[in-house]
Amino acid sequence: MNQTPKPGSRPGSAHQRVTLKTLAELTGLSLSTVSLSLRGGTTLKQETRQRVMDAAQSLGYVPDRAGVRLRTGKTNVVALVLDGAEDSIDFSRRMIQGIGQAIKNTRYHLTVMPEFERQLSTDTIRYILDNRTADGVIITHTGPRDRRVQMLIDADFPFVSHGRTEFYSPHPYHDFHSETFAAMAVQRLAERGCKNVLLMIGDDSTTNYHNIVTTFHRTTAQAGMRARVLGGPVALGGSADVRRLGEELARAPDHPDGIISDSEMRAIALIGGLQDGGLQLGRDVQLVYKQTSDILPTLFPTLDSIQEDVFGAGVELTRLLLKRIDGEPVETLQTLAEPTPQWRS
C-alpha cells in the first residue's frame, strides 16, 4: 500500500525528516551555504539562493523552529494581532493575504492572533513579549494613546501599527490617509450640490475616527454645509439597528441630502433603511463610502466610493516590520496610503 510522504520527509522515506544535510546532498552545496541561503543571505548569488529554494520546496523542507530559536534566539515568526471587532468587509482576509504575499520566499511565517475583546488586548501583547513567540508584531485599529503601542515601545520590541497614535516617541506605522478621505468625500458631495451632510462613522476610540471627524467638521464648515456626525455606539450597532436608523433619517423632514460612510457594512445597512424610508439614491440623497471590497460596487454600481487597498496595506506593513527587525531607524518607517476615488455617479 503506497503512502504519501509527510511534509518535511524525503521522497522514498515517509519517516525521515528533510534536513539541511539532505538539501546539501541534493544541491551539492556545503551545509553552511545551504543554511545561509535559507536565512536569506544576501552575500550569495541569486542563482545559489534559487537552487536551494527549489530543492527545499521540492522536498517539502520545514525548518526546525525550536532548533532555530536555540541557535539564534529568533522564531522566524511575525504575529498579526487582529482586531476581531473590525467592521470593514473582507478586511481580515485581504490583510492576511497581503502579509502572506510579503513574507513569501522569506524565512518568516505568519501567526494570526485575533482579539475579540479590546479590553484584553494588552494580554495578547504581554504573552508575545513574555514568551518571545514572534520576532515582530503587526497591530491594527490603534487608538491615540494605545496601551499596546506603549508596551511595545517600552520593551523595544519590533512592531508596526496599522494606524497612527499620539505618542511623543515615534514608532513604525502605515495608515490610510483618512484626512484625505474625509476631505475628498466632502468635496464630492459639494460638487453634487449637497447642503445638509451626515458622517456615519464607527469606533470612536481609534485615531482614525478622530482624524476623519476633525477633517469632516473643518471641510464642511469651509463649504458652508450643515454637518452632523453619527458615530460611536450609534454607528456600531448591528445591521438591523443601522437599517432602522437609515429609515428614521429618510422620514425626517430635514433628512440629509449627502452621507459619508467609513464602512461598507454600515453603508449597506444604511442604504436599506434609506430605501425603506422612501429615498432614492442619487436623486434624494448622495452617498460616498469607503470601499474595501468589490461587494458594494456589485450591488450598487452607480454609488461613489473612495478605495482603501487593504491587501497593499498588508504588504507595506510587513515590509516596514521586516526592516525594523533588521534594525532600520523608526523615523524611516512611517508611511501613508493615499485614497483612490471611484466616482461612478
CSV table of C-alpha atoms in Angstrom, one decimal:
chain,number,residue,atom,x,y,z
A,1,MET,CA,0.0,0.0,0.0
A,2,ASN,CA,1.5,3.3,-1.1
A,3,GLN,CA,1.9,6.1,1.5
A,4,THR,CA,2.1,9.8,0.8
A,5,PRO,CA,5.3,11.2,2.3
A,6,LYS,CA,4.6,13.5,5.2
A,7,PRO,CA,5.6,17.2,4.9
A,8,GLY,CA,9.3,17.6,5.7
A,9,SER,CA,10.1,14.0,4.8
A,10,ARG,CA,12.3,12.8,2.0
A,11,PRO,CA,10.7,11.1,-1.0
A,12,GLY,CA,11.1,7.4,-0.6
A,13,SER,CA,11.1,7.5,3.2
A,14,ALA,CA,7.9,8.5,4.9
A,15,HIS,CA,9.6,9.0,8.3
A,16,GLN,CA,13.0,10.6,7.5
A,17,ARG,CA,12.9,14.3,8.1
A,18,VAL,CA,14.4,16.5,5.4
A,19,THR,CA,17.4,18.3,7.0
A,20,LEU,CA,20.0,20.8,5.9
A,21,LYS,CA,22.2,17.8,5.2
A,22,THR,CA,19.5,16.5,2.8
A,23,LEU,CA,19.4,19.8,0.9
A,24,ALA,CA,23.2,20.0,0.8
A,25,GLU,CA,23.5,16.5,-0.7
A,26,LEU,CA,20.8,17.3,-3.3
A,27,THR,CA,22.3,20.6,-4.3
A,28,GLY,CA,25.9,19.7,-4.0
A,29,LEU,CA,26.5,22.8,-1.7
A,30,SER,CA,28.0,23.0,1.7
A,31,LEU,CA,25.9,22.9,4.9
A,32,SER,CA,27.0,26.4,5.7
A,33,THR,CA,25.9,27.7,2.2
A,34,VAL,CA,22.5,26.0,2.5
A,35,SER,CA,22.0,27.4,6.0
A,36,LEU,CA,23.0,30.9,4.9
A,37,SER,CA,20.7,30.7,1.9
A,38,LEU,CA,17.7,29.7,3.9
A,39,ARG,CA,18.3,32.6,6.2
A,40,GLY,CA,18.2,35.0,3.3
A,41,GLY,CA,21.9,35.5,2.9
A,42,THR,CA,22.4,38.4,0.5
A,43,THR,CA,26.1,37.7,0.0
A,44,LEU,CA,25.2,34.6,-2.0
A,45,LYS,CA,24.4,34.7,-5.7
A,46,GLN,CA,20.8,34.7,-6.7
A,47,GLU,CA,21.4,31.5,-8.7
A,48,THR,CA,22.6,29.8,-5.5
A,49,ARG,CA,19.7,31.0,-3.4
A,50,GLN,CA,17.2,29.9,-6.0
A,51,ARG,CA,18.8,26.5,-6.2
A,52,VAL,CA,18.4,25.9,-2.5
A,53,MET,CA,14.9,27.3,-2.5
A,54,ASP,CA,13.9,25.0,-5.4
A,55,ALA,CA,15.3,22.0,-3.5
A,56,ALA,CA,13.6,22.9,-0.3
A,57,GLN,CA,10.3,23.3,-2.0
A,58,SER,CA,10.6,20.1,-4.0
A,59,LEU,CA,11.3,18.1,-0.8
A,60,GLY,CA,8.9,19.9,1.4
A,61,TYR,CA,11.6,21.1,3.8
A,62,VAL,CA,10.2,22.5,7.1
A,63,PRO,CA,12.7,24.4,9.4
A,64,ASP,CA,13.1,23.1,12.9
A,65,ARG,CA,11.8,26.2,14.7
A,66,ALA,CA,12.9,25.0,18.1
A,67,GLY,CA,16.4,24.5,16.8
A,68,VAL,CA,16.5,27.8,15.1
A,69,ARG,CA,15.4,29.6,18.2
A,70,LEU,CA,18.0,27.8,20.3
A,71,ARG,CA,20.8,28.7,17.9
A,72,THR,CA,19.8,32.3,17.0
A,73,GLY,CA,17.2,33.5,19.6
A,74,LYS,CA,14.9,34.1,16.6
A,75,THR,CA,11.5,32.5,15.9
A,76,ASN,CA,11.2,33.4,12.2
A,77,VAL,CA,7.6,34.3,13.0
A,78,VAL,CA,5.7,37.6,12.6
A,79,ALA,CA,2.5,38.0,14.6
A,80,LEU,CA,-0.6,39.8,13.3
A,81,VAL,CA,-2.7,40.9,16.3
A,82,LEU,CA,-6.0,41.4,14.5
A,83,ASP,CA,-8.9,43.3,16.0
A,84,GLY,CA,-11.8,40.9,15.9
A,85,ALA,CA,-14.4,43.7,16.1
A,86,GLU,CA,-13.3,45.2,12.7
A,87,ASP,CA,-16.3,46.2,10.6
A,88,SER,CA,-14.9,46.5,7.1
A,89,ILE,CA,-15.9,43.9,4.6
A,90,ASP,CA,-13.1,41.5,3.7
A,91,PHE,CA,-10.6,43.4,5.8
A,92,SER,CA,-9.1,40.4,7.6
A,93,ARG,CA,-8.8,38.2,4.5
A,94,ARG,CA,-7.2,40.9,2.4
A,95,MET,CA,-4.8,42.0,5.2
A,96,ILE,CA,-3.7,38.4,5.7
A,97,GLN,CA,-3.3,37.8,2.0
A,98,GLY,CA,-1.1,40.9,1.8
A,99,ILE,CA,1.1,39.9,4.6
A,100,GLY,CA,1.3,36.4,3.2
A,101,GLN,CA,2.5,37.8,-0.2
A,102,ALA,CA,5.1,39.9,1.5
A,103,ILE,CA,6.7,37.0,3.5
A,104,LYS,CA,6.6,34.6,0.6
A,105,ASN,CA,10.1,33.3,-0.1
A,106,THR,CA,11.4,34.8,3.1
A,107,ARG,CA,12.3,32.8,6.3
A,108,TYR,CA,9.2,34.2,8.1
A,109,HIS,CA,5.9,32.6,8.9
A,110,LEU,CA,2.7,34.3,10.0
A,111,THR,CA,0.8,33.8,13.2
A,112,VAL,CA,-2.7,35.4,13.4
A,113,MET,CA,-3.9,36.3,16.9
A,114,PRO,CA,-7.5,37.7,16.8
A,115,GLU,CA,-8.7,40.0,19.6
A,116,PHE,CA,-12.4,39.8,20.3
A,117,GLU,CA,-12.4,41.8,23.5
A,118,ARG,CA,-10.4,45.0,23.2
A,119,GLN,CA,-10.0,45.4,27.0
A,120,LEU,CA,-7.9,42.2,26.9
A,121,SER,CA,-5.7,43.4,24.0
A,122,THR,CA,-2.7,44.1,26.3
A,123,ASP,CA,-2.8,40.4,27.4
A,124,THR,CA,-2.0,39.3,23.9
A,125,ILE,CA,1.0,41.7,23.6
A,126,ARG,CA,2.2,40.6,27.1
A,127,TYR,CA,2.0,37.0,26.1
A,128,ILE,CA,4.2,37.7,23.0
A,129,LEU,CA,6.7,39.7,25.0
A,130,ASP,CA,7.0,37.3,27.9
A,131,ASN,CA,7.3,34.2,25.7
A,132,ARG,CA,9.0,35.7,22.7
A,133,THR,CA,6.7,33.8,20.3
A,134,ALA,CA,7.5,36.2,17.4
A,135,ASP,CA,10.3,38.3,16.1
A,136,GLY,CA,7.9,41.2,15.4
A,137,VAL,CA,4.3,42.3,15.7
A,138,ILE,CA,1.7,44.0,13.5
A,139,ILE,CA,-1.2,45.5,15.3
A,140,THR,CA,-4.4,47.0,13.8
A,141,HIS,CA,-7.0,49.6,14.9
A,142,THR,CA,-4.8,51.8,17.0
A,143,GLY,CA,-6.0,54.4,19.5
A,144,PRO,CA,-4.4,57.8,20.2
A,145,ARG,CA,-2.8,56.5,23.4
A,146,ASP,CA,-2.8,52.8,22.6
A,147,ARG,CA,-1.6,50.7,25.5
A,148,ARG,CA,-0.3,48.0,23.2
A,149,VAL,CA,1.9,50.5,21.4
A,150,GLN,CA,3.2,51.8,24.7
A,151,MET,CA,4.1,48.3,25.9
A,152,LEU,CA,6.0,47.5,22.7
A,153,ILE,CA,7.9,50.8,22.8
A,154,ASP,CA,8.8,50.3,26.4
A,155,ALA,CA,10.1,46.8,25.6
A,156,ASP,CA,12.0,48.0,22.5
A,157,PHE,CA,10.3,45.2,20.6
A,158,PRO,CA,10.0,45.3,16.8
A,159,PHE,CA,6.4,46.2,15.7
A,160,VAL,CA,4.4,48.3,13.2
A,161,SER,CA,0.9,49.6,13.6
A,162,HIS,CA,-1.8,49.9,11.1
A,163,GLY,CA,-2.8,53.3,12.3
A,164,ARG,CA,-1.2,56.3,13.9
A,165,THR,CA,-1.1,57.3,17.5
A,166,GLU,CA,-0.4,60.5,19.5
A,167,PHE,CA,2.7,59.2,21.4
A,168,TYR,CA,5.7,61.6,21.6
A,169,SER,CA,8.1,58.7,20.9
A,170,PRO,CA,8.0,57.8,17.2
A,171,HIS,CA,7.2,54.3,16.1
A,172,PRO,CA,6.7,52.5,12.8
A,173,TYR,CA,3.3,52.7,11.2
A,174,HIS,CA,1.4,52.5,8.0
A,175,ASP,CA,-2.0,54.2,7.8
A,176,PHE,CA,-4.8,55.0,5.4
A,177,HIS,CA,-4.7,58.8,4.9
A,178,SER,CA,-8.1,59.3,6.5
A,179,GLU,CA,-7.9,63.1,6.5
A,180,THR,CA,-7.7,63.0,2.7
A,181,PHE,CA,-10.6,60.5,2.6
A,182,ALA,CA,-12.8,62.9,4.5
A,183,ALA,CA,-11.9,66.0,2.6
A,184,MET,CA,-12.3,64.2,-0.7
A,185,ALA,CA,-15.8,62.8,0.2
A,186,VAL,CA,-17.0,66.3,1.4
A,187,GLN,CA,-15.7,67.9,-1.8
A,188,ARG,CA,-17.5,65.3,-3.9
A,189,LEU,CA,-20.8,65.9,-2.1
A,190,ALA,CA,-20.4,69.6,-2.5
A,191,GLU,CA,-19.9,69.1,-6.2
A,192,ARG,CA,-23.2,67.1,-6.2
A,193,GLY,CA,-25.0,70.1,-4.7
A,194,CYS,CA,-25.4,68.7,-1.2
A,195,LYS,CA,-26.0,71.2,1.7
A,196,ASN,CA,-27.0,69.0,4.6
A,197,VAL,CA,-24.5,66.2,5.1
A,198,LEU,CA,-24.1,63.4,7.6
A,199,LEU,CA,-21.0,61.4,8.5
A,200,MET,CA,-21.7,57.8,9.6
A,201,ILE,CA,-18.6,56.5,11.4
A,202,GLY,CA,-17.8,53.7,13.8
A,203,ASP,CA,-15.3,53.1,16.6
A,204,ASP,CA,-14.7,56.4,18.4
A,205,SER,CA,-11.7,55.0,20.3
A,206,THR,CA,-9.4,54.9,17.3
A,207,THR,CA,-7.1,57.6,15.9
A,208,ASN,CA,-8.8,57.1,12.5
A,209,TYR,CA,-12.1,58.2,14.0
A,210,HIS,CA,-10.6,61.5,15.3
A,211,ASN,CA,-8.8,62.2,12.1
A,212,ILE,CA,-11.9,61.8,9.9
A,213,VAL,CA,-14.2,63.7,12.2
A,214,THR,CA,-11.9,66.6,12.6
A,215,THR,CA,-11.4,66.9,8.9
A,216,PHE,CA,-15.1,66.5,8.2
A,217,HIS,CA,-16.0,69.4,10.5
A,218,ARG,CA,-13.4,71.6,9.1
A,219,THR,CA,-14.2,71.0,5.4
A,220,THR,CA,-18.0,71.2,5.7
A,221,ALA,CA,-17.6,74.5,7.6
A,222,GLN,CA,-15.4,75.8,4.7
A,223,ALA,CA,-18.0,74.7,2.2
A,224,GLY,CA,-20.9,76.3,4.1
A,225,MET,CA,-22.6,72.9,4.7
A,226,ARG,CA,-24.8,71.8,7.6
A,227,ALA,CA,-22.9,68.9,9.2
A,228,ARG,CA,-23.8,66.1,11.6
A,229,VAL,CA,-21.8,63.1,12.9
A,230,LEU,CA,-23.4,59.8,13.9
A,231,GLY,CA,-20.6,57.7,15.5
A,232,GLY,CA,-19.6,55.5,18.3
A,233,PRO,CA,-22.3,53.2,19.8
A,234,VAL,CA,-24.9,54.6,17.4
A,235,ALA,CA,-23.0,53.6,14.3
A,236,LEU,CA,-21.6,50.4,15.8
A,237,GLY,CA,-25.0,48.9,16.4
A,238,GLY,CA,-26.0,45.7,14.5
A,239,SER,CA,-27.1,45.9,10.8
A,240,ALA,CA,-30.7,45.9,11.8
A,241,ASP,CA,-30.1,48.9,14.1
A,242,VAL,CA,-28.3,50.8,11.4
A,243,ARG,CA,-31.0,50.0,8.9
A,244,ARG,CA,-33.7,51.3,11.3
A,245,LEU,CA,-31.6,54.4,11.8
A,246,GLY,CA,-31.5,54.9,8.0
A,247,GLU,CA,-35.3,54.7,7.8
A,248,GLU,CA,-35.6,57.2,10.5
A,249,LEU,CA,-33.2,59.6,8.7
A,250,ALA,CA,-35.2,59.2,5.5
A,251,ARG,CA,-38.5,60.0,7.1
A,252,ALA,CA,-37.2,63.0,9.0
A,253,PRO,CA,-38.3,66.4,7.4
A,254,ASP,CA,-34.8,67.6,7.3
A,255,HIS,CA,-33.1,64.4,6.1
A,256,PRO,CA,-29.5,64.7,4.9
A,257,ASP,CA,-29.0,65.1,1.2
A,258,GLY,CA,-25.5,63.8,1.4
A,259,ILE,CA,-24.0,60.9,3.5
A,260,ILE,CA,-20.4,59.7,4.1
A,261,SER,CA,-19.8,56.2,5.5
A,262,ASP,CA,-16.5,54.9,6.6
A,263,SER,CA,-17.6,51.3,6.2
A,264,GLU,CA,-19.1,49.2,3.5
A,265,MET,CA,-21.0,47.1,6.1
A,266,ARG,CA,-22.7,50.2,7.6
A,267,ALA,CA,-23.3,51.6,4.1
A,268,ILE,CA,-25.2,48.5,3.0
A,269,ALA,CA,-27.5,48.6,6.1
A,270,LEU,CA,-27.9,52.3,5.9
A,271,ILE,CA,-28.9,52.1,2.2
A,272,GLY,CA,-31.6,49.6,3.0
A,273,GLY,CA,-33.1,51.9,5.6
A,274,LEU,CA,-33.0,54.9,3.4
A,275,GLN,CA,-34.8,53.0,0.7
A,276,ASP,CA,-37.3,51.7,3.3
A,277,GLY,CA,-38.0,55.3,4.1
A,278,GLY,CA,-38.7,56.2,0.5
A,279,LEU,CA,-35.5,57.9,-0.5
A,280,GLN,CA,-33.9,57.2,-3.9
A,281,LEU,CA,-30.1,57.1,-4.0
A,282,GLY,CA,-28.6,59.6,-6.5
A,283,ARG,CA,-31.8,61.6,-6.5
A,284,ASP,CA,-32.9,62.4,-3.0
A,285,VAL,CA,-29.6,61.6,-1.3
A,286,GLN,CA,-26.0,61.2,-2.4
A,287,LEU,CA,-23.7,58.7,-0.7
A,288,VAL,CA,-19.9,58.3,-0.6
A,289,TYR,CA,-18.4,55.3,1.2
A,290,LYS,CA,-15.0,53.8,2.0
A,291,GLN,CA,-14.5,50.8,-0.2
A,292,THR,CA,-12.5,47.8,1.0
A,293,SER,CA,-14.1,45.0,-1.3
A,294,ASP,CA,-15.9,44.5,-4.6
A,295,ILE,CA,-19.2,43.7,-2.9
A,296,LEU,CA,-20.9,47.0,-2.7
A,297,PRO,CA,-19.9,48.2,-6.2
A,298,THR,CA,-21.6,45.0,-7.5
A,299,LEU,CA,-24.8,45.7,-5.6
A,300,PHE,CA,-24.9,49.4,-6.3
A,301,PRO,CA,-22.7,50.1,-9.3
A,302,THR,CA,-23.6,53.8,-9.5
A,303,LEU,CA,-22.5,54.8,-6.0
A,304,ASP,CA,-19.4,56.8,-5.4
A,305,SER,CA,-16.7,55.3,-3.2
A,306,ILE,CA,-13.1,56.0,-2.1
A,307,GLN,CA,-11.0,52.9,-2.0
A,308,GLU,CA,-8.6,51.6,0.6
A,309,ASP,CA,-6.2,49.0,-0.6
A,310,VAL,CA,-6.1,46.6,2.4
A,311,PHE,CA,-4.0,44.0,0.5
A,312,GLY,CA,-1.5,46.6,-0.2
A,313,ALA,CA,-1.6,47.7,3.4
A,314,GLY,CA,-0.7,44.2,4.5
A,315,VAL,CA,2.3,44.2,2.1
A,316,GLU,CA,3.5,47.5,3.3
A,317,LEU,CA,3.1,46.7,7.0
A,318,THR,CA,5.2,43.6,6.5
A,319,ARG,CA,7.9,45.5,4.6
A,320,LEU,CA,8.2,48.0,7.4
A,321,LEU,CA,8.2,45.3,10.1
A,322,LEU,CA,11.0,43.3,8.5
A,323,LYS,CA,13.1,46.4,8.1
A,324,ARG,CA,12.5,47.2,11.7
A,325,ILE,CA,13.5,43.7,12.7
A,326,ASP,CA,16.7,44.3,10.8
A,327,GLY,CA,17.4,47.4,12.8
A,328,GLU,CA,16.3,50.2,10.5
A,329,PRO,CA,15.6,53.5,12.3
A,330,VAL,CA,12.0,54.1,13.3
A,331,GLU,CA,11.8,57.5,11.6
A,332,THR,CA,12.2,56.0,8.2
A,333,LEU,CA,9.4,53.5,8.7
A,334,GLN,CA,6.3,55.7,8.7
A,335,THR,CA,4.1,55.7,5.6
A,336,LEU,CA,0.6,56.8,4.5
A,337,ALA,CA,-1.6,55.2,1.8
A,338,GLU,CA,-3.5,57.7,-0.4
A,339,PRO,CA,-7.2,57.1,-1.0
A,340,THR,CA,-8.3,56.2,-4.5
A,341,PRO,CA,-11.6,57.9,-5.7
A,342,GLN,CA,-14.0,55.8,-7.6
A,343,TRP,CA,-16.5,58.3,-9.0
A,344,ARG,CA,-19.4,56.4,-10.7
A,345,SER,CA,-22.5,58.6,-10.5
